[in-house]
PDB file of C-alpha atoms and ligand atoms in Angstrom:
ATOM      1  CA  ASN A 574       1.787  26.479 -16.861  1.00 70.00           C
ATOM      2  CA  ASN A 575       4.866  26.397 -14.742  1.00 94.00           C
ATOM      3  CA  ALA A 576       6.217  23.653 -12.625  1.00 96.00           C
ATOM      4  CA  ALA A 577       5.186  25.126  -9.279  1.00 97.00           C
ATOM      5  CA  ALA A 578       1.560  25.484 -10.422  1.00 98.00           C
ATOM      6  CA  GLN A 579       1.647  21.833 -11.730  1.00 98.00           C
ATOM      7  CA  LYS A 580       3.066  20.576  -8.485  1.00 98.00           C
ATOM      8  CA  ARG A 581       0.331  22.334  -6.479  1.00 98.00           C
ATOM      9  CA  GLN A 582      -2.380  20.977  -8.840  1.00 98.00           C
ATOM     10  CA  ALA A 583      -1.053  17.365  -8.530  1.00 98.00           C
ATOM     11  CA  ALA A 584      -0.775  17.828  -4.723  1.00 98.00           C
ATOM     12  CA  GLU A 585      -4.312  19.125  -4.415  1.00 98.00           C
ATOM     13  CA  ALA A 586      -5.594  16.269  -6.741  1.00 98.00           C
ATOM     14  CA  ALA A 587      -3.984  13.764  -4.378  1.00 98.00           C
ATOM     15  CA  LEU A 588      -6.401  14.914  -1.596  1.00 98.00           C
ATOM     16  CA  GLY A 589      -9.039  12.983  -3.605  1.00 98.00           C
ATOM     17  CA  PHE A 590      -7.382   9.725  -2.357  1.00 98.00           C
ATOM     18  CA  VAL A 591      -7.606  10.722   1.276  1.00 98.00           C
ATOM     19  CA  GLU A 592     -10.512   9.165   3.193  1.00 98.00           C
ATOM     20  CA  ASP A 593     -11.831   9.995   6.669  1.00 98.00           C
ATOM     21  CA  GLY A 594      -9.885   8.556   9.505  1.00 98.00           C
ATOM     22  CA  MET A 595      -6.795   7.661   7.448  1.00 98.00           C
ATOM     23  CA  VAL A 596      -3.246   7.609   8.648  1.00 98.00           C
ATOM     24  CA  VAL A 597      -1.557   8.976   5.489  1.00 98.00           C
ATOM     25  CA  GLY A 598       1.995   8.059   4.332  1.00 98.00           C
ATOM     26  CA  VAL A 599       3.730  11.222   3.280  1.00 98.00           C
ATOM     27  CA  GLY A 600       6.941  11.556   1.151  1.00 98.00           C
ATOM     28  CA  THR A 601       9.476  14.230   0.865  1.00 98.00           C
ATOM     29  CA  GLY A 602      10.293  17.213  -1.456  1.00 98.00           C
ATOM     30  CA  SER A 603       8.910  20.377  -2.752  1.00 98.00           C
ATOM     31  CA  THR A 604       5.771  18.782  -4.464  1.00 98.00           C
ATOM     32  CA  VAL A 605       5.105  16.945  -1.176  1.00 98.00           C
ATOM     33  CA  ALA A 606       5.310  20.276   0.661  1.00 98.00           C
ATOM     34  CA  PHE A 607       2.324  21.361  -1.391  1.00 98.00           C
ATOM     35  CA  PHE A 608       0.490  18.202  -0.418  1.00 98.00           C
ATOM     36  CA  ILE A 609       1.261  18.813   3.261  1.00 98.00           C
ATOM     37  CA  ASP A 610      -0.192  22.271   3.037  1.00 98.00           C
ATOM     38  CA  ALA A 611      -3.361  20.804   1.327  1.00 98.00           C
ATOM     39  CA  LEU A 612      -3.500  18.051   3.949  1.00 98.00           C
ATOM     40  CA  ALA A 613      -3.414  20.682   6.684  1.00 98.00           C
ATOM     41  CA  GLY A 614      -6.673  22.073   5.318  1.00 98.00           C
ATOM     42  CA  ILE A 615      -8.472  18.826   6.023  1.00 98.00           C
ATOM     43  CA  ARG A 616      -6.458  17.685   9.095  1.00 98.00           C
ATOM     44  CA  HIS A 617      -9.645  17.300  11.156  1.00 98.00           C
ATOM     45  CA  ARG A 618     -10.586  14.450   8.769  1.00 98.00           C
ATOM     46  CA  ILE A 619      -7.589  12.377   9.077  1.00 98.00           C
ATOM     47  CA  ARG A 620      -5.985  10.552  12.131  1.00 98.00           C
ATOM     48  CA  GLY A 621      -2.493  11.555  11.192  1.00 98.00           C
ATOM     49  CA  ALA A 622       0.507  10.729   9.046  1.00 98.00           C
ATOM     50  CA  VAL A 623       3.620   8.596   8.798  1.00 98.00           C
ATOM     51  CA  SER A 624       6.550  10.600   7.433  1.00 98.00           C
ATOM     52  CA  SER A 625       9.284   9.349   5.092  1.00 98.00           C
ATOM     53  CA  SER A 626      11.725  11.915   6.522  1.00 97.00           C
ATOM     54  CA  GLU A 627      12.521  14.144   9.390  1.00 97.00           C
ATOM     55  CA  ARG A 628      11.978  17.096   7.164  1.00 97.00           C
ATOM     56  CA  SER A 629       8.392  16.224   6.259  1.00 98.00           C
ATOM     57  CA  ALA A 630       7.670  15.181   9.870  1.00 98.00           C
ATOM     58  CA  GLN A 631       8.592  18.657  10.872  1.00 98.00           C
ATOM     59  CA  LEU A 632       6.372  20.251   8.240  1.00 98.00           C
ATOM     60  CA  LEU A 633       3.476  18.006   9.329  1.00 98.00           C
ATOM     61  CA  ARG A 634       3.880  18.799  12.983  1.00 98.00           C
ATOM     62  CA  GLU A 635       4.040  22.524  12.265  1.00 98.00           C
ATOM     63  CA  ARG A 636       0.578  22.164  10.676  1.00 98.00           C
ATOM     64  CA  GLY A 637      -0.918  20.356  13.554  1.00 98.00           C
ATOM     65  CA  ILE A 638      -0.963  16.915  11.963  1.00 98.00           C
ATOM     66  CA  GLU A 639      -0.018  14.122  14.287  1.00 98.00           C
ATOM     67  CA  VAL A 640       3.028  12.024  13.049  1.00 98.00           C
ATOM     68  CA  PHE A 641       3.054   8.341  13.890  1.00 98.00           C
ATOM     69  CA  ASP A 642       6.011   5.867  13.466  1.00 97.00           C
ATOM     70  CA  LEU A 643       5.536   3.230  10.939  1.00 98.00           C
ATOM     71  CA  ASN A 644       5.735   0.353  13.505  1.00 98.00           C
ATOM     72  CA  SER A 645       2.762   1.706  15.492  1.00 97.00           C
ATOM     73  CA  ALA A 646       0.770   2.610  12.418  1.00 98.00           C
ATOM     74  CA  GLY A 647       1.090  -0.706  10.662  1.00 95.00           C
ATOM     75  CA  PRO A 648       0.086  -1.189   7.033  1.00 98.00           C
ATOM     76  CA  LEU A 649      -1.023   2.107   5.452  1.00 98.00           C
ATOM     77  CA  PRO A 650      -3.864   2.643   2.884  1.00 98.00           C
ATOM     78  CA  LEU A 651      -2.119   5.496   0.997  1.00 98.00           C
ATOM     79  CA  TYR A 652       1.317   6.936   0.316  1.00 99.00           C
ATOM     80  CA  VAL A 653       1.765  10.234  -1.489  1.00 99.00           C
ATOM     81  CA  ASP A 654       5.184  11.239  -2.747  1.00 98.00           C
ATOM     82  CA  GLY A 655       7.056  12.977  -5.564  1.00 98.00           C
ATOM     83  CA  ALA A 656       9.648  11.651  -7.920  1.00 98.00           C
ATOM     84  CA  ASP A 657      12.663  12.850  -9.948  1.00 98.00           C
ATOM     85  CA  GLU A 658      11.779  10.893 -13.059  1.00 98.00           C
ATOM     86  CA  CYS A 659       8.771   8.804 -14.104  1.00 98.00           C
ATOM     87  CA  ASP A 660       8.647   6.447 -17.141  1.00 98.00           C
ATOM     88  CA  PRO A 661       5.567   5.289 -19.096  1.00 98.00           C
ATOM     89  CA  GLN A 662       5.181   2.299 -16.810  1.00 98.00           C
ATOM     90  CA  ARG A 663       5.057   4.456 -13.735  1.00 98.00           C
ATOM     91  CA  ARG A 664       8.534   3.257 -12.594  1.00 98.00           C
ATOM     92  CA  LEU A 665      10.366   6.073 -10.829  1.00 99.00           C
ATOM     93  CA  ILE A 666      13.755   7.540  -9.990  1.00 99.00           C
ATOM     94  CA  LYS A 667      13.676   9.007  -6.555  1.00 98.00           C
ATOM     95  CA  GLY A 668      16.098  10.256  -3.941  1.00 98.00           C
ATOM     96  CA  GLY A 669      16.815  13.760  -5.240  1.00 98.00           C
ATOM     97  CA  GLY A 670      15.901  14.947  -1.816  1.00 97.00           C
ATOM     98  CA  GLY A 671      17.943  12.363  -0.030  1.00 98.00           C
ATOM     99  CA  ALA A 672      15.064  10.621   1.723  1.00 98.00           C
ATOM    100  CA  LEU A 673      14.896   7.541  -0.462  1.00 98.00           C
ATOM    101  CA  THR A 674      15.214   4.904   2.225  1.00 98.00           C
ATOM    102  CA  GLY A 675      12.254   6.187   4.261  1.00 98.00           C
ATOM    103  CA  GLU A 676      10.352   6.741   1.134  1.00 98.00           C
ATOM    104  CA  LYS A 677      10.910   3.248  -0.194  1.00 98.00           C
ATOM    105  CA  ILE A 678       9.960   1.575   3.220  1.00 98.00           C
ATOM    106  CA  ILE A 679       6.702   3.542   3.513  1.00 98.00           C
ATOM    107  CA  ALA A 680       5.809   2.997  -0.054  1.00 98.00           C
ATOM    108  CA  GLU A 681       6.306  -0.736   0.477  1.00 98.00           C
ATOM    109  CA  ALA A 682       3.996  -0.567   3.558  1.00 98.00           C
ATOM    110  CA  SER A 683       1.292   1.176   1.669  1.00 98.00           C
ATOM    111  CA  ARG A 684      -1.545  -0.253  -0.343  1.00 98.00           C
ATOM    112  CA  THR A 685      -1.895   2.611  -2.897  1.00 98.00           C
ATOM    113  CA  PHE A 686       1.145   4.711  -3.881  1.00 98.00           C
ATOM    114  CA  VAL A 687       0.012   7.995  -5.448  1.00 98.00           C
ATOM    115  CA  CYS A 688       2.948   9.841  -7.143  1.00 98.00           C
ATOM    116  CA  ILE A 689       2.596  13.698  -7.674  1.00 98.00           C
ATOM    117  CA  ILE A 690       4.829  15.299 -10.194  1.00 98.00           C
ATOM    118  CA  ASP A 691       5.094  18.167 -12.803  1.00 98.00           C
ATOM    119  CA  GLU A 692       5.530  17.274 -16.442  1.00 98.00           C
ATOM    120  CA  SER A 693       9.261  17.910 -16.377  1.00 98.00           C
ATOM    121  CA  LYS A 694       9.644  14.553 -14.555  1.00 98.00           C
ATOM    122  CA  GLU A 695       8.088  12.490 -17.332  1.00 98.00           C
ATOM    123  CA  VAL A 696      10.604  10.573 -19.429  1.00 98.00           C
ATOM    124  CA  ASP A 697      10.481   7.726 -21.987  1.00 98.00           C
ATOM    125  CA  VAL A 698      13.621   6.101 -20.376  1.00 98.00           C
ATOM    126  CA  LEU A 699      14.829   6.607 -16.762  1.00 98.00           C
ATOM    127  CA  GLY A 700      18.392   7.789 -16.219  1.00 98.00           C
ATOM    128  CA  ARG A 701      18.947  11.324 -17.312  1.00 97.00           C
ATOM    129  CA  PHE A 702      18.459  12.294 -13.716  1.00 98.00           C
ATOM    130  CA  PRO A 703      21.443  10.834 -11.857  1.00 98.00           C
ATOM    131  CA  LEU A 704      20.320   7.710  -9.927  1.00 99.00           C
ATOM    132  CA  PRO A 705      20.622   8.225  -6.172  1.00 99.00           C
ATOM    133  CA  ILE A 706      21.995   5.240  -4.132  1.00 99.00           C
ATOM    134  CA  GLU A 707      22.203   5.288  -0.267  1.00 99.00           C
ATOM    135  CA  VAL A 708      25.291   3.515   0.879  1.00 98.00           C
ATOM    136  CA  ILE A 709      26.909   2.561   4.237  1.00 98.00           C
ATOM    137  CA  PRO A 710      29.868   5.122   4.481  1.00 98.00           C
ATOM    138  CA  MET A 711      32.557   2.567   4.752  1.00 98.00           C
ATOM    139  CA  ALA A 712      31.387   0.968   1.555  1.00 98.00           C
ATOM    140  CA  ARG A 713      31.415   4.163  -0.561  1.00 98.00           C
ATOM    141  CA  SER A 714      34.581   3.380  -2.626  1.00 98.00           C
ATOM    142  CA  LEU A 715      33.542  -0.380  -2.969  1.00 98.00           C
ATOM    143  CA  VAL A 716      30.216   0.640  -4.383  1.00 98.00           C
ATOM    144  CA  GLY A 717      31.759   3.232  -6.553  1.00 98.00           C
ATOM    145  CA  ARG A 718      33.965   0.583  -8.294  1.00 98.00           C
ATOM    146  CA  GLU A 719      30.926  -1.692  -8.792  1.00 98.00           C
ATOM    147  CA  ILE A 720      29.136   1.184 -10.427  1.00 98.00           C
ATOM    148  CA  VAL A 721      32.023   1.926 -12.779  1.00 98.00           C
ATOM    149  CA  LYS A 722      32.218  -1.813 -13.729  1.00 98.00           C
ATOM    150  CA  ARG A 723      28.658  -1.390 -14.806  1.00 98.00           C
ATOM    151  CA  GLY A 724      29.354   1.606 -16.951  1.00 98.00           C
ATOM    152  CA  GLY A 725      28.145   4.378 -14.593  1.00 98.00           C
ATOM    153  CA  GLN A 726      29.922   7.437 -13.334  1.00 98.00           C
ATOM    154  CA  PRO A 727      29.450   7.574  -9.472  1.00 98.00           C
ATOM    155  CA  VAL A 728      29.461  11.011  -7.888  1.00 98.00           C
ATOM    156  CA  TRP A 729      29.605  11.220  -4.051  1.00 98.00           C
ATOM    157  CA  ARG A 730      26.969  13.611  -2.798  1.00 98.00           C
ATOM    158  CA  GLU A 731      29.545  15.063  -0.310  1.00 97.00           C
ATOM    159  CA  GLY A 732      28.167  16.794   2.723  1.00 96.00           C
ATOM    160  CA  THR A 733      24.897  14.954   2.654  1.00 98.00           C
ATOM    161  CA  VAL A 734      24.247  12.571   5.553  1.00 98.00           C
ATOM    162  CA  THR A 735      20.792  10.812   5.459  1.00 98.00           C
ATOM    163  CA  ASP A 736      18.366  10.457   8.344  1.00 97.00           C
ATOM    164  CA  TYR A 737      20.053   7.033   8.994  1.00 97.00           C
ATOM    165  CA  GLY A 738      23.592   8.362   9.044  1.00 98.00           C
ATOM    166  CA  ASN A 739      24.389   7.115   5.537  1.00 98.00           C
ATOM    167  CA  TRP A 740      25.873   8.669   2.382  1.00 98.00           C
ATOM    168  CA  ILE A 741      24.512   9.031  -1.181  1.00 98.00           C
ATOM    169  CA  ILE A 742      26.186   8.284  -4.460  1.00 99.00           C
ATOM    170  CA  ASP A 743      24.480   9.734  -7.563  1.00 99.00           C
ATOM    171  CA  VAL A 744      25.116   7.725 -10.647  1.00 99.00           C
ATOM    172  CA  HIS A 745      25.414   9.496 -14.019  1.00 98.00           C
ATOM    173  CA  GLY A 746      25.501   8.076 -17.476  1.00 98.00           C
ATOM    174  CA  TRP A 747      23.017   5.147 -17.240  1.00 98.00           C
ATOM    175  CA  ARG A 748      20.199   4.747 -19.690  1.00 98.00           C
ATOM    176  CA  ILE A 749      17.959   2.453 -17.686  1.00 98.00           C
ATOM    177  CA  THR A 750      15.840   0.454 -20.143  1.00 97.00           C
ATOM    178  CA  ASP A 751      15.225  -2.410 -17.612  1.00 98.00           C
ATOM    179  CA  PRO A 752      14.771  -0.654 -14.274  1.00 98.00           C
ATOM    180  CA  VAL A 753      13.447  -3.851 -12.520  1.00 98.00           C
ATOM    181  CA  ALA A 754      16.602  -5.792 -13.487  1.00 98.00           C
ATOM    182  CA  LEU A 755      18.933  -2.914 -12.455  1.00 98.00           C
ATOM    183  CA  GLU A 756      17.191  -2.440  -9.168  1.00 98.00           C
ATOM    184  CA  ARG A 757      17.487  -6.201  -8.407  1.00 98.00           C
ATOM    185  CA  GLU A 758      21.142  -6.370  -9.355  1.00 98.00           C
ATOM    186  CA  LEU A 759      22.236  -3.229  -7.439  1.00 98.00           C
ATOM    187  CA  ASN A 760      20.310  -4.567  -4.337  1.00 98.00           C
ATOM    188  CA  GLN A 761      22.748  -7.440  -4.240  1.00 98.00           C
ATOM    189  CA  ILE A 762      25.821  -5.299  -3.775  1.00 98.00           C
ATOM    190  CA  PRO A 763      26.949  -5.312   0.006  1.00 98.00           C
ATOM    191  CA  GLY A 764      26.987  -1.676   1.313  1.00 98.00           C
ATOM    192  CA  ILE A 765      24.052  -0.539  -0.704  1.00 99.00           C
ATOM    193  CA  VAL A 766      21.097   0.380   1.570  1.00 98.00           C
ATOM    194  CA  THR A 767      18.670   1.678  -0.907  1.00 98.00           C
ATOM    195  CA  VAL A 768      18.539   2.218  -4.679  1.00 98.00           C
ATOM    196  CA  GLY A 769      16.552   5.065  -5.885  1.00 99.00           C
ATOM    197  CA  LEU A 770      14.631   2.945  -8.442  1.00 99.00           C
ATOM    198  CA  PHE A 771      11.036   2.329  -7.730  1.00 98.00           C
ATOM    199  CA  ALA A 772      10.492  -0.338 -10.391  1.00 98.00           C
ATOM    200  CA  ARG A 773       9.793  -3.719  -8.723  1.00 98.00           C
ATOM    201  CA  ARG A 774       6.991  -1.683  -6.972  1.00 98.00           C
ATOM    202  CA  PRO A 775       6.140   1.138  -9.281  1.00 98.00           C
ATOM    203  CA  ALA A 776       3.566   3.948  -8.423  1.00 98.00           C
ATOM    204  CA  ASP A 777      -0.030   2.912  -8.716  1.00 98.00           C
ATOM    205  CA  VAL A 778      -1.226   6.268  -9.624  1.00 98.00           C
ATOM    206  CA  VAL A 779       0.711   9.265 -11.286  1.00 98.00           C
ATOM    207  CA  LEU A 780      -0.846  12.714 -11.134  1.00 98.00           C
ATOM    208  CA  VAL A 781       0.951  15.169 -13.562  1.00 98.00           C
ATOM    209  CA  GLY A 782      -0.388  18.666 -12.757  1.00 96.00           C
ATOM    210  CA  ASN A 783      -4.147  18.484 -13.223  1.00 93.00           C
ATOM    211  CA  ARG A 784      -4.115  15.343 -15.296  1.00 93.00           C
ATOM    212  CA  ARG A 785      -3.849  11.625 -14.358  1.00 92.00           C
ATOM    213  CA  ARG A 786      -1.202   9.686 -16.191  1.00 85.00           C
TER     214      ARG A 786
HETATM  215  O1  DER B1231      13.797  12.791  -3.061  1.00 88.02           O
HETATM  216  C1  DER B1231      12.656  12.318  -3.531  1.00 88.02           C
HETATM  217  O2  DER B1231      12.478  11.173  -3.922  1.00 88.02           O
HETATM  218  C2  DER B1231      11.666  13.447  -3.797  1.00 88.02           C
HETATM  219  O3  DER B1231      10.387  12.778  -3.795  1.00 88.02           O
HETATM  220  C3  DER B1231      11.997  14.019  -5.091  1.00 88.02           C
HETATM  221  O4  DER B1231      12.269  13.005  -6.039  1.00 88.02           O
HETATM  222  C4  DER B1231      10.939  15.036  -5.681  1.00 88.02           C
HETATM  223  O5  DER B1231      11.253  16.240  -5.245  1.00 88.02           O
HETATM  224  P1  DER B1231      10.529  17.514  -5.869  1.00 88.02           P
HETATM  225  O6  DER B1231       9.105  17.192  -5.547  1.00 88.02           O
HETATM  226  O7  DER B1231      11.094  18.594  -4.975  1.00 88.02           O
HETATM  227  O8  DER B1231      10.828  17.641  -7.256  1.00 88.02           O
END
């Protein structure tokens, strides 16, 4: 069945991980929008949510779900978010929606990361989807040169400013066979805020439509 149906199925299946009284970590994107709709249906059972982006915070508030900031919520039991690509080891490319920094922070603060996708996101090797990298604006060209040195083609996502006032470079042409090593290497480059690779800390559960990966 089509992508939207699979996104909705995965989003509704993710409700199974929500327990009474939880403060739930919520990601960003069109699949998560289905999850926020599903969460609204059981909003009396949860205490609230911590959002990975202003966009999702708005959707949550519109549905009567209290939004807490991460510092006051502390460690979270559950994070639900989408992905742009997912490999067989549940490592992800994220950032298509531009919220990768908030997403990576809240994923790190959460015990269980449940990733909700449609089957079009499943790949054997990460990298067909251009890798998003959040950069400090003044470092855009420096980071671009470092990417070219490593065989990538950097494309500035011109016009996009993140929730933190930064810019995004999308890297084309990498076939990422060792995402943990690449994530670690890119994180060393001054000016890079967040790399859209969730590999050092992959998803714990991947829901693809109505099946568990
Ligand atoms: O930007 C992100 O990381 C989003 O989670 C994105 O990867 C998934 O977006 P989608 O659910 O709209 O496909």
